[in-house]
Short mmCIF file of N, CA and C in Angstrom, two decimals:
data_model
loop_
_atom_site.label_atom_id
_atom_site.label_comp_id
_atom_site.label_asym_id
_atom_site.label_seq_id
_atom_site.Cartn_x
_atom_site.Cartn_y
_atom_site.Cartn_z
N MET C 1 123.20 91.71 90.49
CA MET C 1 122.89 91.67 91.90
C MET C 1 121.38 91.81 92.09
N ILE C 2 120.84 91.07 92.99
CA ILE C 2 119.41 91.10 93.29
C ILE C 2 119.15 92.20 94.32
N THR C 3 118.21 93.07 93.99
CA THR C 3 117.81 94.13 94.91
C THR C 3 116.30 94.30 94.87
N GLY C 4 115.80 95.02 95.84
CA GLY C 4 114.39 95.42 95.86
C GLY C 4 114.33 96.92 96.03
N LYS C 5 113.28 97.51 95.45
CA LYS C 5 113.12 98.97 95.54
C LYS C 5 111.71 99.29 96.02
N ALA C 6 111.61 100.38 96.75
CA ALA C 6 110.31 100.89 97.20
C ALA C 6 110.43 102.40 97.32
N ARG C 7 109.29 103.07 97.09
CA ARG C 7 109.30 104.53 97.19
C ARG C 7 107.92 105.03 97.58
N ASP C 8 107.91 106.21 98.14
CA ASP C 8 106.66 106.94 98.36
C ASP C 8 106.94 108.38 97.96
N ARG C 9 106.11 109.31 98.39
CA ARG C 9 106.27 110.70 97.95
C ARG C 9 107.49 111.39 98.55
N VAL C 10 108.04 110.86 99.64
CA VAL C 10 109.12 111.58 100.30
C VAL C 10 110.46 110.85 100.30
N ALA C 11 110.47 109.56 99.98
CA ALA C 11 111.73 108.82 100.02
C ALA C 11 111.69 107.62 99.09
N SER C 12 112.86 107.14 98.72
CA SER C 12 112.98 105.89 97.97
C SER C 12 114.19 105.14 98.50
N VAL C 13 114.09 103.81 98.47
CA VAL C 13 115.18 102.97 98.95
C VAL C 13 115.44 101.85 97.97
N GLU C 14 116.66 101.35 98.01
CA GLU C 14 117.04 100.13 97.30
C GLU C 14 117.82 99.29 98.30
N VAL C 15 117.42 98.03 98.45
CA VAL C 15 118.07 97.15 99.43
C VAL C 15 118.40 95.81 98.80
N GLU C 16 119.29 95.09 99.45
CA GLU C 16 119.62 93.72 99.08
C GLU C 16 118.69 92.78 99.86
N PRO C 17 118.62 91.51 99.48
CA PRO C 17 117.83 90.57 100.29
C PRO C 17 118.31 90.63 101.74
N GLY C 18 117.40 90.65 102.67
CA GLY C 18 117.74 90.78 104.07
C GLY C 18 117.68 92.22 104.56
N GLY C 19 117.63 93.18 103.63
CA GLY C 19 117.44 94.57 104.02
C GLY C 19 118.68 95.45 104.04
N ALA C 20 119.83 94.95 103.60
CA ALA C 20 121.03 95.80 103.57
C ALA C 20 120.80 96.95 102.60
N LEU C 21 120.89 98.15 103.10
CA LEU C 21 120.59 99.35 102.32
C LEU C 21 121.69 99.62 101.30
N ARG C 22 121.27 99.79 100.03
CA ARG C 22 122.21 100.13 98.96
C ARG C 22 122.05 101.60 98.55
N ASP C 23 120.81 102.11 98.64
CA ASP C 23 120.57 103.49 98.24
C ASP C 23 119.39 104.05 99.02
N LEU C 24 119.50 105.30 99.41
CA LEU C 24 118.43 106.01 100.10
C LEU C 24 118.37 107.43 99.54
N ARG C 25 117.19 107.81 99.07
CA ARG C 25 117.00 109.16 98.55
C ARG C 25 115.82 109.79 99.27
N ILE C 26 116.04 110.98 99.77
CA ILE C 26 115.02 111.68 100.54
C ILE C 26 114.69 112.99 99.83
N GLU C 27 113.41 113.19 99.56
CA GLU C 27 112.94 114.42 98.92
C GLU C 27 112.89 115.55 99.95
N GLU C 28 112.92 116.75 99.47
CA GLU C 28 112.88 117.92 100.36
C GLU C 28 111.61 117.92 101.21
N ALA C 29 110.51 117.42 100.66
CA ALA C 29 109.24 117.37 101.40
C ALA C 29 109.35 116.55 102.69
N ALA C 30 110.31 115.65 102.74
CA ALA C 30 110.49 114.80 103.93
C ALA C 30 110.87 115.62 105.15
N LEU C 31 111.48 116.76 104.94
CA LEU C 31 111.93 117.58 106.07
C LEU C 31 110.76 118.13 106.88
N ARG C 32 109.58 118.17 106.29
CA ARG C 32 108.40 118.67 107.00
C ARG C 32 107.73 117.59 107.85
N LEU C 33 108.15 116.35 107.71
CA LEU C 33 107.50 115.25 108.43
C LEU C 33 107.89 115.17 109.90
N GLY C 34 109.08 115.56 110.23
CA GLY C 34 109.60 115.35 111.57
C GLY C 34 110.35 114.03 111.62
N PRO C 35 111.29 113.91 112.54
CA PRO C 35 112.17 112.73 112.56
C PRO C 35 111.45 111.41 112.80
N ARG C 36 110.47 111.39 113.67
CA ARG C 36 109.79 110.13 113.98
C ARG C 36 109.01 109.60 112.78
N GLU C 37 108.24 110.47 112.12
CA GLU C 37 107.46 110.05 110.96
C GLU C 37 108.37 109.68 109.79
N LEU C 38 109.43 110.45 109.58
CA LEU C 38 110.36 110.14 108.50
C LEU C 38 111.01 108.78 108.72
N SER C 39 111.45 108.51 109.93
CA SER C 39 112.09 107.22 110.20
C SER C 39 111.08 106.08 110.03
N ARG C 40 109.82 106.28 110.44
CA ARG C 40 108.79 105.27 110.27
C ARG C 40 108.58 104.95 108.79
N ARG C 41 108.53 105.99 107.98
CA ARG C 41 108.33 105.78 106.54
C ARG C 41 109.52 105.08 105.90
N ILE C 42 110.72 105.50 106.25
CA ILE C 42 111.91 104.87 105.67
C ILE C 42 111.97 103.40 106.05
N LEU C 43 111.73 103.08 107.32
CA LEU C 43 111.75 101.68 107.74
C LEU C 43 110.67 100.86 107.03
N GLY C 44 109.52 101.45 106.81
CA GLY C 44 108.47 100.77 106.07
C GLY C 44 108.88 100.50 104.63
N LEU C 45 109.53 101.47 104.00
CA LEU C 45 110.02 101.27 102.64
C LEU C 45 111.09 100.19 102.59
N VAL C 46 111.98 100.19 103.58
CA VAL C 46 113.02 99.15 103.63
C VAL C 46 112.38 97.77 103.78
N ASP C 47 111.37 97.64 104.61
CA ASP C 47 110.68 96.36 104.77
C ASP C 47 110.08 95.90 103.45
N ARG C 48 109.39 96.81 102.75
CA ARG C 48 108.77 96.45 101.47
C ARG C 48 109.82 96.05 100.43
N ALA C 49 110.89 96.82 100.36
CA ALA C 49 111.94 96.54 99.38
C ALA C 49 112.66 95.23 99.71
N ALA C 50 112.89 94.96 100.99
CA ALA C 50 113.56 93.72 101.39
C ALA C 50 112.70 92.51 101.05
N ALA C 51 111.39 92.63 101.24
CA ALA C 51 110.50 91.52 100.88
C ALA C 51 110.54 91.28 99.38
N GLN C 52 110.57 92.34 98.61
CA GLN C 52 110.66 92.21 97.15
C GLN C 52 111.98 91.53 96.76
N ALA C 53 113.08 91.97 97.35
CA ALA C 53 114.39 91.38 97.03
C ALA C 53 114.43 89.91 97.42
N SER C 54 113.86 89.58 98.56
CA SER C 54 113.85 88.19 99.01
C SER C 54 113.02 87.31 98.07
N ARG C 55 111.88 87.82 97.59
CA ARG C 55 111.08 87.06 96.62
C ARG C 55 111.86 86.83 95.36
N ARG C 56 112.58 87.85 94.90
CA ARG C 56 113.39 87.70 93.68
C ARG C 56 114.49 86.67 93.91
N LEU C 57 115.11 86.69 95.05
CA LEU C 57 116.16 85.73 95.37
C LEU C 57 115.59 84.32 95.35
N ASP C 58 114.43 84.12 95.96
CA ASP C 58 113.81 82.80 95.98
C ASP C 58 113.50 82.32 94.57
N LEU C 59 112.98 83.21 93.73
CA LEU C 59 112.66 82.82 92.36
C LEU C 59 113.91 82.48 91.58
N ASP C 60 114.99 83.24 91.76
CA ASP C 60 116.24 82.95 91.06
C ASP C 60 116.83 81.63 91.54
N ASP C 61 116.74 81.34 92.85
CA ASP C 61 117.23 80.06 93.36
C ASP C 61 116.45 78.91 92.76
N ALA C 62 115.14 79.06 92.65
CA ALA C 62 114.32 78.00 92.07
C ALA C 62 114.70 77.77 90.61
N GLU C 63 115.00 78.83 89.91
CA GLU C 63 115.39 78.70 88.51
C GLU C 63 116.71 77.93 88.40
N SER C 64 117.68 78.24 89.28
CA SER C 64 118.97 77.55 89.22
C SER C 64 118.84 76.06 89.55
N LEU C 65 117.79 75.71 90.29
CA LEU C 65 117.53 74.30 90.61
C LEU C 65 116.67 73.63 89.55
N ARG C 66 116.37 74.35 88.47
CA ARG C 66 115.54 73.87 87.37
C ARG C 66 114.13 73.53 87.82
N LEU C 67 113.60 74.35 88.71
CA LEU C 67 112.22 74.19 89.17
C LEU C 67 111.26 75.04 88.36
N GLY C 68 111.73 75.65 87.31
CA GLY C 68 110.91 76.52 86.47
C GLY C 68 111.57 77.88 86.36
N THR C 69 111.12 78.66 85.41
CA THR C 69 111.70 79.98 85.25
C THR C 69 111.09 80.95 86.26
N SER C 70 111.78 82.02 86.50
CA SER C 70 111.26 83.03 87.41
C SER C 70 109.91 83.54 86.95
N ALA C 71 109.76 83.72 85.66
CA ALA C 71 108.48 84.22 85.14
C ALA C 71 107.37 83.21 85.38
N GLU C 72 107.67 81.94 85.18
CA GLU C 72 106.66 80.89 85.42
C GLU C 72 106.26 80.85 86.89
N LEU C 73 107.24 80.91 87.77
CA LEU C 73 106.95 80.88 89.20
C LEU C 73 106.18 82.12 89.64
N ALA C 74 106.59 83.26 89.15
CA ALA C 74 105.91 84.50 89.51
C ALA C 74 104.45 84.45 89.05
N GLU C 75 104.23 83.93 87.86
CA GLU C 75 102.86 83.83 87.35
C GLU C 75 102.03 82.86 88.20
N ALA C 76 102.64 81.74 88.59
CA ALA C 76 101.93 80.77 89.42
C ALA C 76 101.58 81.36 90.78
N VAL C 77 102.50 82.11 91.34
CA VAL C 77 102.24 82.75 92.63
C VAL C 77 101.12 83.77 92.49
N GLU C 78 101.16 84.57 91.45
CA GLU C 78 100.12 85.57 91.22
C GLU C 78 98.74 84.92 91.11
N GLU C 79 98.67 83.79 90.43
CA GLU C 79 97.39 83.11 90.22
C GLU C 79 96.81 82.57 91.52
N THR C 80 97.65 82.24 92.48
CA THR C 80 97.17 81.62 93.71
C THR C 80 97.11 82.58 94.90
N THR C 81 97.52 83.83 94.70
CA THR C 81 97.51 84.80 95.79
C THR C 81 96.14 85.46 95.88
N PRO C 82 95.46 85.35 97.01
CA PRO C 82 94.16 86.00 97.16
C PRO C 82 94.28 87.52 97.03
N GLU C 83 93.26 88.12 96.47
CA GLU C 83 93.26 89.59 96.29
C GLU C 83 93.46 90.32 97.63
N THR C 84 92.93 89.76 98.71
CA THR C 84 93.02 90.44 100.01
C THR C 84 94.44 90.46 100.56
N TRP C 85 95.32 89.64 100.01
CA TRP C 85 96.72 89.61 100.45
C TRP C 85 97.61 90.57 99.66
N ARG C 86 97.13 91.07 98.58
CA ARG C 86 97.96 91.87 97.69
C ARG C 86 98.20 93.26 98.27
N VAL C 87 99.42 93.74 98.11
CA VAL C 87 99.80 95.07 98.56
C VAL C 87 99.49 96.04 97.44
N GLN C 88 98.81 97.10 97.79
CA GLN C 88 98.43 98.10 96.77
C GLN C 88 99.38 99.26 96.81
#
């Protein structure tokens, strides 16, 4: 199954393409954030993980169509992605 994962210091998520949540783990430190900040962080992690899962899905679809391997496509994308677009 294709999934995406994202984490920060207070939470981690695993989602399917499109953002369907498969796993959510919240550290004890998250309780000090307050509900609004915690929800903002979790939603941000879900967005990041969903984008990752969607990229993986696209690469796997391309491979099944014999458009190249996932590794080849990922490398080509990396080579053409400007540094200013990269998520740190």
